[in-house]
Coordinates of C-alpha atoms in Angstrom, one line a residue:
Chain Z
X24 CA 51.6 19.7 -12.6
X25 CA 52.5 16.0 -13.2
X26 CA 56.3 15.7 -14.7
X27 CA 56.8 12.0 -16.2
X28 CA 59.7 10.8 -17.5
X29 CA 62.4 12.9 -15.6
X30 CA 65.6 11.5 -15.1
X31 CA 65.1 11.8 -11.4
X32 CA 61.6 9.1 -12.0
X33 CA 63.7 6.7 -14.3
X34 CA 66.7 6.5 -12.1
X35 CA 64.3 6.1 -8.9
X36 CA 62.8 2.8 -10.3
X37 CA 65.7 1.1 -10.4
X38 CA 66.8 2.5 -6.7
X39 CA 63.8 0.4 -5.9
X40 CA 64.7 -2.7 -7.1
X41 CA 68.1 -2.9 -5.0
X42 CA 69.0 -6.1 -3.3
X43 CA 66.5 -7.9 -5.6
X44 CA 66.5 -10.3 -8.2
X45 CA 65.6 -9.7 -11.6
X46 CA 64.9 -13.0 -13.2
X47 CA 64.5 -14.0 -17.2
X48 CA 61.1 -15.5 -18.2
X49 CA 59.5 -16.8 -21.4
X50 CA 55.9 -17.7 -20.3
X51 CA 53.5 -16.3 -18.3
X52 CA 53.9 -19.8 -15.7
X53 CA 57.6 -18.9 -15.3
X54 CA 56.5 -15.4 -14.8
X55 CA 54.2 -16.8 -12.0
X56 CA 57.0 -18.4 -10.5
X57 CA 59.5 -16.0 -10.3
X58 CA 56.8 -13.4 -8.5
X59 CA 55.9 -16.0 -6.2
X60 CA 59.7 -16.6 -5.0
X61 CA 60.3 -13.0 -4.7
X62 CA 61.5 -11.1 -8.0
X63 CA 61.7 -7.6 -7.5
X64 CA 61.1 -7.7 -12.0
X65 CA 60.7 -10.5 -14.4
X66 CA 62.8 -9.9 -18.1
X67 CA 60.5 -11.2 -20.2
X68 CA 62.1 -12.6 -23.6
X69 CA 61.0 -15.0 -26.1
X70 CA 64.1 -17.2 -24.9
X71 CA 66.9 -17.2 -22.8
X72 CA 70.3 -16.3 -23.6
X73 CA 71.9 -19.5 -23.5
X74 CA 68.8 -21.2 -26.4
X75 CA 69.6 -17.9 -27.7
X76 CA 73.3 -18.7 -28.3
X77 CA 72.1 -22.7 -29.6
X78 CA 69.7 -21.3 -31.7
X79 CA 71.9 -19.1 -33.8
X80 CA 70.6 -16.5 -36.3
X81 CA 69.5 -13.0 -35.5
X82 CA 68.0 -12.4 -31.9
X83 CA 65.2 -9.8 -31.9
X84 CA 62.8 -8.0 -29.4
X85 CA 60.4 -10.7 -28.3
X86 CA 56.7 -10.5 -29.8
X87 CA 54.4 -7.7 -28.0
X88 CA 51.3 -10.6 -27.6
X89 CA 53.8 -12.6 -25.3
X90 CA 55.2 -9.4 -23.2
X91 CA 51.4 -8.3 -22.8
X92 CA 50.4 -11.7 -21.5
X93 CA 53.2 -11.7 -18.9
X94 CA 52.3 -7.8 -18.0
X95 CA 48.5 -9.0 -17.4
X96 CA 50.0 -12.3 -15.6
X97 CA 52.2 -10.4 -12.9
X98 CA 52.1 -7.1 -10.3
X99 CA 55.9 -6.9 -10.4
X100 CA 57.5 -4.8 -13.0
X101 CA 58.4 -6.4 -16.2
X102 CA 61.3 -5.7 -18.2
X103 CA 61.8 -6.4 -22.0
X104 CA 64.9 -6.3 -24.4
X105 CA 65.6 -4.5 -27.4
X106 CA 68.5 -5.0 -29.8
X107 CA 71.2 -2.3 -29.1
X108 CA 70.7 0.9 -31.2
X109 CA 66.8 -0.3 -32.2
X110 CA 65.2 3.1 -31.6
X111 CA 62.2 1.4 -33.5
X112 CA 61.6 -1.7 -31.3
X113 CA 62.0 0.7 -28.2
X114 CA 59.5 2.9 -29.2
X115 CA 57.3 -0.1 -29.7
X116 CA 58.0 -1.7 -25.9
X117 CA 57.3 1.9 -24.3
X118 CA 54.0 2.2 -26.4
X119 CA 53.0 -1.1 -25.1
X120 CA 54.1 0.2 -21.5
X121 CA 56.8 -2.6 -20.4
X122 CA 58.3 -0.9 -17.0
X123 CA 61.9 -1.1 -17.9
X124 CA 63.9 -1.5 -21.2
X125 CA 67.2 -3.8 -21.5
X126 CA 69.7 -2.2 -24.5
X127 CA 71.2 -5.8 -24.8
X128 CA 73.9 -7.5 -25.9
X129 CA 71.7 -10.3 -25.8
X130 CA 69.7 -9.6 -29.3
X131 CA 71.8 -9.4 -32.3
X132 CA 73.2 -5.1 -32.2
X133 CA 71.3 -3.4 -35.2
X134 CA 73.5 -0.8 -35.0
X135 CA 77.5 -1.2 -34.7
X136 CA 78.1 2.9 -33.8
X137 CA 75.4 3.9 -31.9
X138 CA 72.8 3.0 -28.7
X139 CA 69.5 4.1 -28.6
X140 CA 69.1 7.5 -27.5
X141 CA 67.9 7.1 -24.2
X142 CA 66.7 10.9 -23.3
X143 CA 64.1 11.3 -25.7
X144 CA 61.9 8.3 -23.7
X145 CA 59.8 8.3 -20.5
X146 CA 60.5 4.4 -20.0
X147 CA 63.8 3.7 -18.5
X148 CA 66.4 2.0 -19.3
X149 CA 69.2 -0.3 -18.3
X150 CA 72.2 -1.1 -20.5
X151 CA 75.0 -3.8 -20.3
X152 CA 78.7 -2.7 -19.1
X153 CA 82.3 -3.9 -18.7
X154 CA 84.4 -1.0 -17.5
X155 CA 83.9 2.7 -16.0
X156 CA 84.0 4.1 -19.6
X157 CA 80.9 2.3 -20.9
X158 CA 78.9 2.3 -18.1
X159 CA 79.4 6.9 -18.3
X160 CA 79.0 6.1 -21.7
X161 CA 75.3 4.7 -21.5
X162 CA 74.6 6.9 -18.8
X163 CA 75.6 9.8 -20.7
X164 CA 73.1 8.4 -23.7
X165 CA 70.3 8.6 -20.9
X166 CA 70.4 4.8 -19.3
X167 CA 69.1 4.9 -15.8
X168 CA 70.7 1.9 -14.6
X169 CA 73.7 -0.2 -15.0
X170 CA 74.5 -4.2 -15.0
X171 CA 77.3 -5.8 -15.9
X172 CA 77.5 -7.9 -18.9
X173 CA 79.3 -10.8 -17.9
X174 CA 78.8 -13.4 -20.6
X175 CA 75.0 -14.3 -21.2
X176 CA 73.8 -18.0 -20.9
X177 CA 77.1 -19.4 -19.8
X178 CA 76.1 -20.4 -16.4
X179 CA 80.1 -19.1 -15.8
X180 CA 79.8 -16.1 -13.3
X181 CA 83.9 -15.5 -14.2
X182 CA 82.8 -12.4 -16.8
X183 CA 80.4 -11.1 -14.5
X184 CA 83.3 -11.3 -11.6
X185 CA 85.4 -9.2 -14.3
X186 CA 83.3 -6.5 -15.0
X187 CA 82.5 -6.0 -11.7
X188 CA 86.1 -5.9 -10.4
X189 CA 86.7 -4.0 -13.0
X190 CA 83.9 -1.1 -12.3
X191 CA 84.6 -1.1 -9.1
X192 CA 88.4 -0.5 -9.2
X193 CA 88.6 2.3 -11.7
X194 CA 85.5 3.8 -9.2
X195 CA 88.3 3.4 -6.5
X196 CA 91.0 5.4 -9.0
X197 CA 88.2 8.0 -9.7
X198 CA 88.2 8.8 -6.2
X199 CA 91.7 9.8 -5.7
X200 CA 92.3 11.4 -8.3
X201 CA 93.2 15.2 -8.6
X202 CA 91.2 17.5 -11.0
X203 CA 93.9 17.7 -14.1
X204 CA 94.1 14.1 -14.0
X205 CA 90.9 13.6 -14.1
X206 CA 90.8 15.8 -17.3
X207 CA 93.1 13.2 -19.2
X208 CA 91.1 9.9 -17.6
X209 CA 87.8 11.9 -19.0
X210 CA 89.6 11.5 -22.4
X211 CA 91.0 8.7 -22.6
X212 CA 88.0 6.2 -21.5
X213 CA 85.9 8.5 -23.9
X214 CA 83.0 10.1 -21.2
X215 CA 82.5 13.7 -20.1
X216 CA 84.3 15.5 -16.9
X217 CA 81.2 16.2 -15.4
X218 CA 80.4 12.6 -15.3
X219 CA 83.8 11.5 -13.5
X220 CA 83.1 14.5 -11.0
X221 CA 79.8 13.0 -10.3
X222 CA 81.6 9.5 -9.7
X223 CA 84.2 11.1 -7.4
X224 CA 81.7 12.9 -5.1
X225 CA 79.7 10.2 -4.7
X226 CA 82.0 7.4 -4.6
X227 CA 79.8 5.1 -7.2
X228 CA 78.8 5.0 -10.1
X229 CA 75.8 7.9 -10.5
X230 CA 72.7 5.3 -11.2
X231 CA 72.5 1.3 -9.8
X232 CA 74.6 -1.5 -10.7
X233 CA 73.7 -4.8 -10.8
X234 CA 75.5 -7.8 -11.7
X235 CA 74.1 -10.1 -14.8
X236 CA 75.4 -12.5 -17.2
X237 CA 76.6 -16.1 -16.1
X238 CA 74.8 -16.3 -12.3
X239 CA 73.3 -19.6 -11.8
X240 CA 73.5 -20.2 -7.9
X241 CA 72.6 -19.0 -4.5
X242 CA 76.7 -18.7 -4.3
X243 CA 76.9 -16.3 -7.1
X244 CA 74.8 -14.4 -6.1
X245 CA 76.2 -13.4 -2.4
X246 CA 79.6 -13.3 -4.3
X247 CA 78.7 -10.7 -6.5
X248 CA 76.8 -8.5 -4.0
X249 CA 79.8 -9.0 -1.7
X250 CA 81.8 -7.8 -4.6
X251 CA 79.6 -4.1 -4.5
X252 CA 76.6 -5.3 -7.0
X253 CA 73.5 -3.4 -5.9
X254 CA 71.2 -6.3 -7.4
X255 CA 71.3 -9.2 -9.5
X256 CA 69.9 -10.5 -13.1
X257 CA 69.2 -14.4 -13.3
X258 CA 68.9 -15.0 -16.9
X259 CA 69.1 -18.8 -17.6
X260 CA 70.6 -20.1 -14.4
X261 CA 66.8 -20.3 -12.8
X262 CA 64.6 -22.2 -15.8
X263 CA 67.5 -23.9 -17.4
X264 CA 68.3 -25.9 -13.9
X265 CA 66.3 -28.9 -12.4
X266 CA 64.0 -27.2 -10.1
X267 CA 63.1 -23.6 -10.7
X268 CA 61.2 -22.7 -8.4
X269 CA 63.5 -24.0 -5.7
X270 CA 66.8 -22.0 -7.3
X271 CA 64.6 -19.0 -7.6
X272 CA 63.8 -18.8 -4.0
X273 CA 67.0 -19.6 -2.9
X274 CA 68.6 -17.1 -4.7
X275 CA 66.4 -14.6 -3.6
X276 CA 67.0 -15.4 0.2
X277 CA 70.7 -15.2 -1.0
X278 CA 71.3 -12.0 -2.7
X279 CA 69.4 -10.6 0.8
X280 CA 71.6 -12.4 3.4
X281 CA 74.7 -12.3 1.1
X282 CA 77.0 -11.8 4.1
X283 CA 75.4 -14.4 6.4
X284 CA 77.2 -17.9 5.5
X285 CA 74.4 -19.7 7.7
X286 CA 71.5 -18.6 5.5
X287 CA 73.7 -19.2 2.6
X288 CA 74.6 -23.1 3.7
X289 CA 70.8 -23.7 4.3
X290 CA 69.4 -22.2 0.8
X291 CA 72.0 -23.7 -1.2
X292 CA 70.9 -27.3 0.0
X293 CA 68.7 -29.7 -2.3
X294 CA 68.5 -27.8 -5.1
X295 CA 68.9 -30.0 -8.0
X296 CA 71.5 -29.5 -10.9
X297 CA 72.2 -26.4 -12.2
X298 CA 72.4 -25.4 -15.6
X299 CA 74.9 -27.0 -17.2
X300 CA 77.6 -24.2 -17.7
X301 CA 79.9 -23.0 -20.8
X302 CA 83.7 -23.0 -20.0
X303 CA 84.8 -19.6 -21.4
X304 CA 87.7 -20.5 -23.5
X305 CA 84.9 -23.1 -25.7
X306 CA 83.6 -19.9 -27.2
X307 CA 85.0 -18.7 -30.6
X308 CA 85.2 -14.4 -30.7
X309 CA 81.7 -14.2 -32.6
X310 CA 80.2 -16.1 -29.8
X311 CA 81.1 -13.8 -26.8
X312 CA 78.0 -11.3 -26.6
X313 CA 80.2 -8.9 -24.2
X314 CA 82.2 -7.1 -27.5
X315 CA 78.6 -6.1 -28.5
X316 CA 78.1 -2.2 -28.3
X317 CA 81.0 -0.9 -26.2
Chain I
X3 CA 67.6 7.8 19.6
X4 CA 68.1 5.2 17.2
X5 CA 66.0 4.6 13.7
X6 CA 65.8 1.7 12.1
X7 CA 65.5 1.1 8.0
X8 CA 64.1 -2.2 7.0
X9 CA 66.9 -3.4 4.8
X10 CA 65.7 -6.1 3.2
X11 CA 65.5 -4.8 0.0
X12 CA 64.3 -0.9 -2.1
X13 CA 65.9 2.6 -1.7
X14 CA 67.7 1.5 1.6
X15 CA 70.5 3.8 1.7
X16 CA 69.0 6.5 1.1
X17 CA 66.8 6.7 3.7
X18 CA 69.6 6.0 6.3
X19 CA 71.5 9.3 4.3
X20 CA 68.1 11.3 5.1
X21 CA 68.2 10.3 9.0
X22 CA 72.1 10.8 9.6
X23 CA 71.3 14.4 7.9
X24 CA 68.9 14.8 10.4
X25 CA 71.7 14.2 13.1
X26 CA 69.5 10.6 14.3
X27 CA 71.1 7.3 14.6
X28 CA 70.7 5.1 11.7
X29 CA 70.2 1.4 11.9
X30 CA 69.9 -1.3 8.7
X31 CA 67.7 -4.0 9.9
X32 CA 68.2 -7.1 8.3
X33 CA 67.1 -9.9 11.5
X34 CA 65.2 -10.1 14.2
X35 CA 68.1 -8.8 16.8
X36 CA 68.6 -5.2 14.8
X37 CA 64.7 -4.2 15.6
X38 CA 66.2 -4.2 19.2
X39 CA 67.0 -0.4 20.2
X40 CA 65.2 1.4 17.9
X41 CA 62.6 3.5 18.7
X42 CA 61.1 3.5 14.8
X43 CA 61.3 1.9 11.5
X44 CA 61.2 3.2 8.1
X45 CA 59.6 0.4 5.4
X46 CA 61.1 2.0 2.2
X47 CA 59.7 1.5 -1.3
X48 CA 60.5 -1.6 -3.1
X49 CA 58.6 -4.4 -4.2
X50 CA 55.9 -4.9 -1.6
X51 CA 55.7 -8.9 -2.8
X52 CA 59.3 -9.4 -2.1
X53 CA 59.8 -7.0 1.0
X54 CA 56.4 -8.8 2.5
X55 CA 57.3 -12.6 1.5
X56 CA 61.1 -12.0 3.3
X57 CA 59.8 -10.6 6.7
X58 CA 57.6 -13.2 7.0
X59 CA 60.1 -15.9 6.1
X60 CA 63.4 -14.6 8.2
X61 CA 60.8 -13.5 11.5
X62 CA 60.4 -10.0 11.2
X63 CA 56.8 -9.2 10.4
X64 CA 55.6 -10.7 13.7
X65 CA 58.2 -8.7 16.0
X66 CA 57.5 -5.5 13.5
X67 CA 53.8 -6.2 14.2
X68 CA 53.9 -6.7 18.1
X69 CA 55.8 -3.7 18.9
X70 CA 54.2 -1.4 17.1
X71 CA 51.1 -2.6 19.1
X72 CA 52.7 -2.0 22.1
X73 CA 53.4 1.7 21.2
X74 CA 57.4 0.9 21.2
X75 CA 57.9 1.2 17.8
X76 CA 56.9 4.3 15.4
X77 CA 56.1 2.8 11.8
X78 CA 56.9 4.8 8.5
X79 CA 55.7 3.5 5.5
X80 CA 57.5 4.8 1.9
X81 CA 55.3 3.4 -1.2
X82 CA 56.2 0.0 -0.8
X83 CA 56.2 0.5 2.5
X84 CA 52.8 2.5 2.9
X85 CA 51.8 -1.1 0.6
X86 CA 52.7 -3.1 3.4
X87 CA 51.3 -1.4 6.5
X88 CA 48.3 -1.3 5.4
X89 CA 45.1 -3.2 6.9
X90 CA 43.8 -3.9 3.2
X91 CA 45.5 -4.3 -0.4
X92 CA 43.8 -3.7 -3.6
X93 CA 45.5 -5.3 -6.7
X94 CA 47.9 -7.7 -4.5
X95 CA 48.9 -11.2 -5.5
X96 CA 47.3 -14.1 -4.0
X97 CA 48.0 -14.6 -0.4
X98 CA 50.1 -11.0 -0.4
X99 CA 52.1 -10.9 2.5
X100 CA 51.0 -7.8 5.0
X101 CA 52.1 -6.3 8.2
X102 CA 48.6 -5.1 8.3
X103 CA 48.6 -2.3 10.8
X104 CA 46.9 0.8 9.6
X105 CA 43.0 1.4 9.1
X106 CA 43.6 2.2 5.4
X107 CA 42.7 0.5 2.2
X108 CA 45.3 1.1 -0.4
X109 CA 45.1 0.6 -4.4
X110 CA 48.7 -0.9 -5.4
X111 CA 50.7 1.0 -9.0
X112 CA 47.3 4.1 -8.7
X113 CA 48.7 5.7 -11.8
X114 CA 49.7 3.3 -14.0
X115 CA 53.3 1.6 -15.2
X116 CA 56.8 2.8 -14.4
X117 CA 56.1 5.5 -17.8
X118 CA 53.3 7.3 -16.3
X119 CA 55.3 7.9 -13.0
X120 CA 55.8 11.4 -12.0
X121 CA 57.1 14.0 -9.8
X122 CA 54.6 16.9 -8.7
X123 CA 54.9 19.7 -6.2
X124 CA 52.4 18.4 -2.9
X125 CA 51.4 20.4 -0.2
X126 CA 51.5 18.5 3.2
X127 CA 49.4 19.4 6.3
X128 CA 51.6 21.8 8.9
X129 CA 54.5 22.7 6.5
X130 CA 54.7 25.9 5.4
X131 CA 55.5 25.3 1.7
X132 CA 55.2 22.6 -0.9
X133 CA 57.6 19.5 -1.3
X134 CA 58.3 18.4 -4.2
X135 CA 57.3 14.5 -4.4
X136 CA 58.6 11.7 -6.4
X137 CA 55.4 9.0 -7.4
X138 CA 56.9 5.3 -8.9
X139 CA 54.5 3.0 -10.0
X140 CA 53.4 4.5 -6.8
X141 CA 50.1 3.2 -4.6
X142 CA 47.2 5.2 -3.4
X143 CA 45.2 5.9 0.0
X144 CA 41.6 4.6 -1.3
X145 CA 39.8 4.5 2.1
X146 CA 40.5 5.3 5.7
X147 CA 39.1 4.8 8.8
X148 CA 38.2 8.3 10.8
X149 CA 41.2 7.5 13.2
X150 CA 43.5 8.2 9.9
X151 CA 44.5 12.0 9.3
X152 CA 45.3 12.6 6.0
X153 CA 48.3 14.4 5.5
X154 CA 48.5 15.0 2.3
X155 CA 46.1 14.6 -0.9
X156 CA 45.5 15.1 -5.0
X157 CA 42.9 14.5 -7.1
X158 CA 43.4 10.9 -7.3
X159 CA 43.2 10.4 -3.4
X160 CA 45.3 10.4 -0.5
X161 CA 48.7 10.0 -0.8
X162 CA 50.1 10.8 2.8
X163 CA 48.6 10.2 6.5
X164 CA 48.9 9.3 9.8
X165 CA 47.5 7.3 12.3
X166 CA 48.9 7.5 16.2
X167 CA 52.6 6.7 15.4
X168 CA 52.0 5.1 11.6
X169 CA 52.6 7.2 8.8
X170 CA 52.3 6.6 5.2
X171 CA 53.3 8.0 2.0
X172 CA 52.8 7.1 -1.8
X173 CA 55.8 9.4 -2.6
X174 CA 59.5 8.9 -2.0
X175 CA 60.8 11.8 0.1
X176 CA 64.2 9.9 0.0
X177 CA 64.8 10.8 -3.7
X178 CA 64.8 14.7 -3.2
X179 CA 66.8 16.9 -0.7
X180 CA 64.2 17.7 1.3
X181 CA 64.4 16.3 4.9
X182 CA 60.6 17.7 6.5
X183 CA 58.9 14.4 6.2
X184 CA 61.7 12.9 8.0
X185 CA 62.1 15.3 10.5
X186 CA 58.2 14.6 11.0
X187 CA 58.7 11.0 11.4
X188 CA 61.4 11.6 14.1
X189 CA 59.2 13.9 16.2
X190 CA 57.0 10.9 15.7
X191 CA 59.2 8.3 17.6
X192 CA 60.1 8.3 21.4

């Protein structure tokens, strides 16, 4: 007997997009692009975060006609967002089949207490984090993989660097800690004991974790995977820069030799301007996306 | 006896955690220099685009290629993996990158998107009881030459087999405790 859905099926799809790169598309000839220079997933949205943040006004799930021409375009999974706590438009995005769903700060939250519940469907999901205690948060809601949220369409990797750091040293704490203190970390960053067992014995966090929000170069990327990311998420920094296709491929070659500074010299050559970025400390508190849904 | 795991990109780790458990030497392989000392590789799953497009770029796929020829190296092929060994790829993108070394013709995502992937209890030529085995946007086995000896099989077609020292599966017998296929694989290298 077939068993779809299980926890075990979700989680294993994203184990098989480690060391890839996930990248942002809004048209079926971006879509093209990114398979061709070696996406592991496209995230296909009706704009990317940073038009999302000049455009203002209530961000939704992208229109089903435009995710089903990027499906029929590419082999590679596609992903597709849905506002945090929309039960409705995730419904919608597993009925039309999309490989992965995004829970994302992204889109405007439609619900300020609480996330989808991620159990009850047979897609998978991935939701944003900053710390430990959201990322067992989401997991405990049913998310089968983790990224960091960093701060969407900034082209500024500093969030990203945060939230990683941040993960990755309470992870560290987890480890040495004792049973009965474990009982009072379980309560005070709000997630069950069984989780923080689970992140002890294995020394991680229980599902991947890959870095998104503000990577825009081949240079980001290595950082971040040096810094413990299993993967990475390219949202604007490939279509927003001068040559796509060229940033595309080179971040690919650089999220796999993230360690080797010759590769890294060699990919990062000729590639244009970036996207312009967004200096953190320009954005007023209702412009940072990261306080969504915590 | 040393083992290497393609690491380019896919459930990596956890096929190096299956081979230390069966007490063989694990090896990431990343460049040319790592397929040096091993006496097999494991291709795990993964996107077969990306995986196939970054051997050929960094040199791999040719040294992959020519020493499996020369009965060196043992080949095991995990979904993605099974993807890429294969002689013929139904459903690939234009120009799909191949290490195109056993006589099978293989169907790429057999069962559908990432929703209608399963898990399912298999039963697998020579072991005595079922494994359980984990299908992701998994490919099938839709033809094979009479050298290939299918291992394993379900209504939809063949989903393990081997040929001389290649072995496929659709399924990922890295995502569950069980370490038979493994052990096979091993009694498969020299």
């Amino acid at each position: 007997m077939k068993e779809q859905g299980t926890f075990r099926v979700k989680k294993g799809m994203a184990q098989m997009q480690k060391g890839g790169v996930i990248m942002d598309v809004t048209n079926v000839e971006q879509a093209r692009i990114a398979e061709k220079a070696g996406a592991v997933a496209v995230m296909a949205l009706e704009r990317v975060p940073s038009d999302i943040r000049a455009a203002g006004g209530v961000a939704r799930m992208a229109d089903p006609e435009m995710i089903m021409s990027i499906m029929d375009t590419v082999t590679i999974p596609v992903m597709a967002k849905v506002r945090i706590g929309h039960f409705a438009e995730a419904q919608i995005l597993e009925e039309l089949g999309v490989d992965y769903i995004d829970e994302s700060e992204v889109l405007t939250p439609a619900d300020e207490q609480y996330h989808v519940n991620k159990h009850l469907f047979k897609v998978p999901f991935v939701c944003g984090a900053r710390d430990l205690g959201e990322a067992l948060r989401r997991i405990s809601e049913g998310a089968a993989m983790i990224r960091t949220k960093g701060e969407p369409g900034t082209g500024n990797v500093v969030e990203a660097v945060r939230h990683m750091r941040k993960v990755m040293d309470q992870v560290r704490q987890v480890i040495s800690k004792a049973d009965d203190e474990l009982v009072v970390l379980a309560r005070e960053i709000g997630v069950s004991l069984e989780l923080l067992k689970e992140v002890r014995s294995a020394g991680r966090l229980p599902v991947v974790n890959f870095a998104a929000g503000g990577i825009a170069s081949p240079a980001d990327a290595s950082l971040m995977m040096q810094l413990g990311s299993d993967g990475i998420f390219v949202g604007s920094g490939i279509f927003k820069s001068e040559k796509p296709q060229l940033v595309a491929e080179a971040i690919v070659k650089a999220t796999l030799h993230y360690d080797d500074p010759k590769v890294l010299v060699e990919v990062s050559r000729k590639l244009g301007h970036a996207m312009p970025g967004l200096e953190m400390s320009t954005l007023t508190e209702a412009d940072r996306m990261q306080e969504r849904g915590i | 006896m040393k083992i290497g795991v393609l690491s380019v990109q896919g459930a990596v780790t956890e096929h190096i955690r299956h081979l230390e458990r069966c007490g063989v030497g694990a090896v990431a392989v990343k460049n040319r220099e790592s397929l040096n000392g091993i006496s097999g590789l494991i291709i795990p799953g993964g996107e077969s685009t990306t995986i196939g497009k970054l051997i050929e770029t960094f040199g791999l796929a040719d040294l992959i290629r020519e020493r499996n020829r020369q009965g060196s190296l043992a080949v095991f092929g995990t979904c993605a993996g099974m993807v890429l060994i294969a002689r013929d790829i139904i459903d690939g993108i234009k120009g799909q990158p191949k290490l195109g070394l056993m006589d099978i013709t293989v169907q790429r995502n057999a069962f559908g998107r990432q929703k209608e992937s399963f898990e399912t209890e298999v039963e697998f030529k020579s072991f005595d009881a079922p494994l359980t085995a984990v299908f992701i946007r998994a490919p099938i086995i839709e033809k094979a030459s009479p050298e290939v000896e299918p291992l394993a099989n379900m209504p939809e077609g063949i989903v393990a087999a081997r040929q001389g020292n290649l072995l496929a599966t659709s399924f990922h017998p890295e995502l569950t405790d069980d370490l038979r296929v493994h052990q096979y694989f091993i009694r498969m290298c020299k």
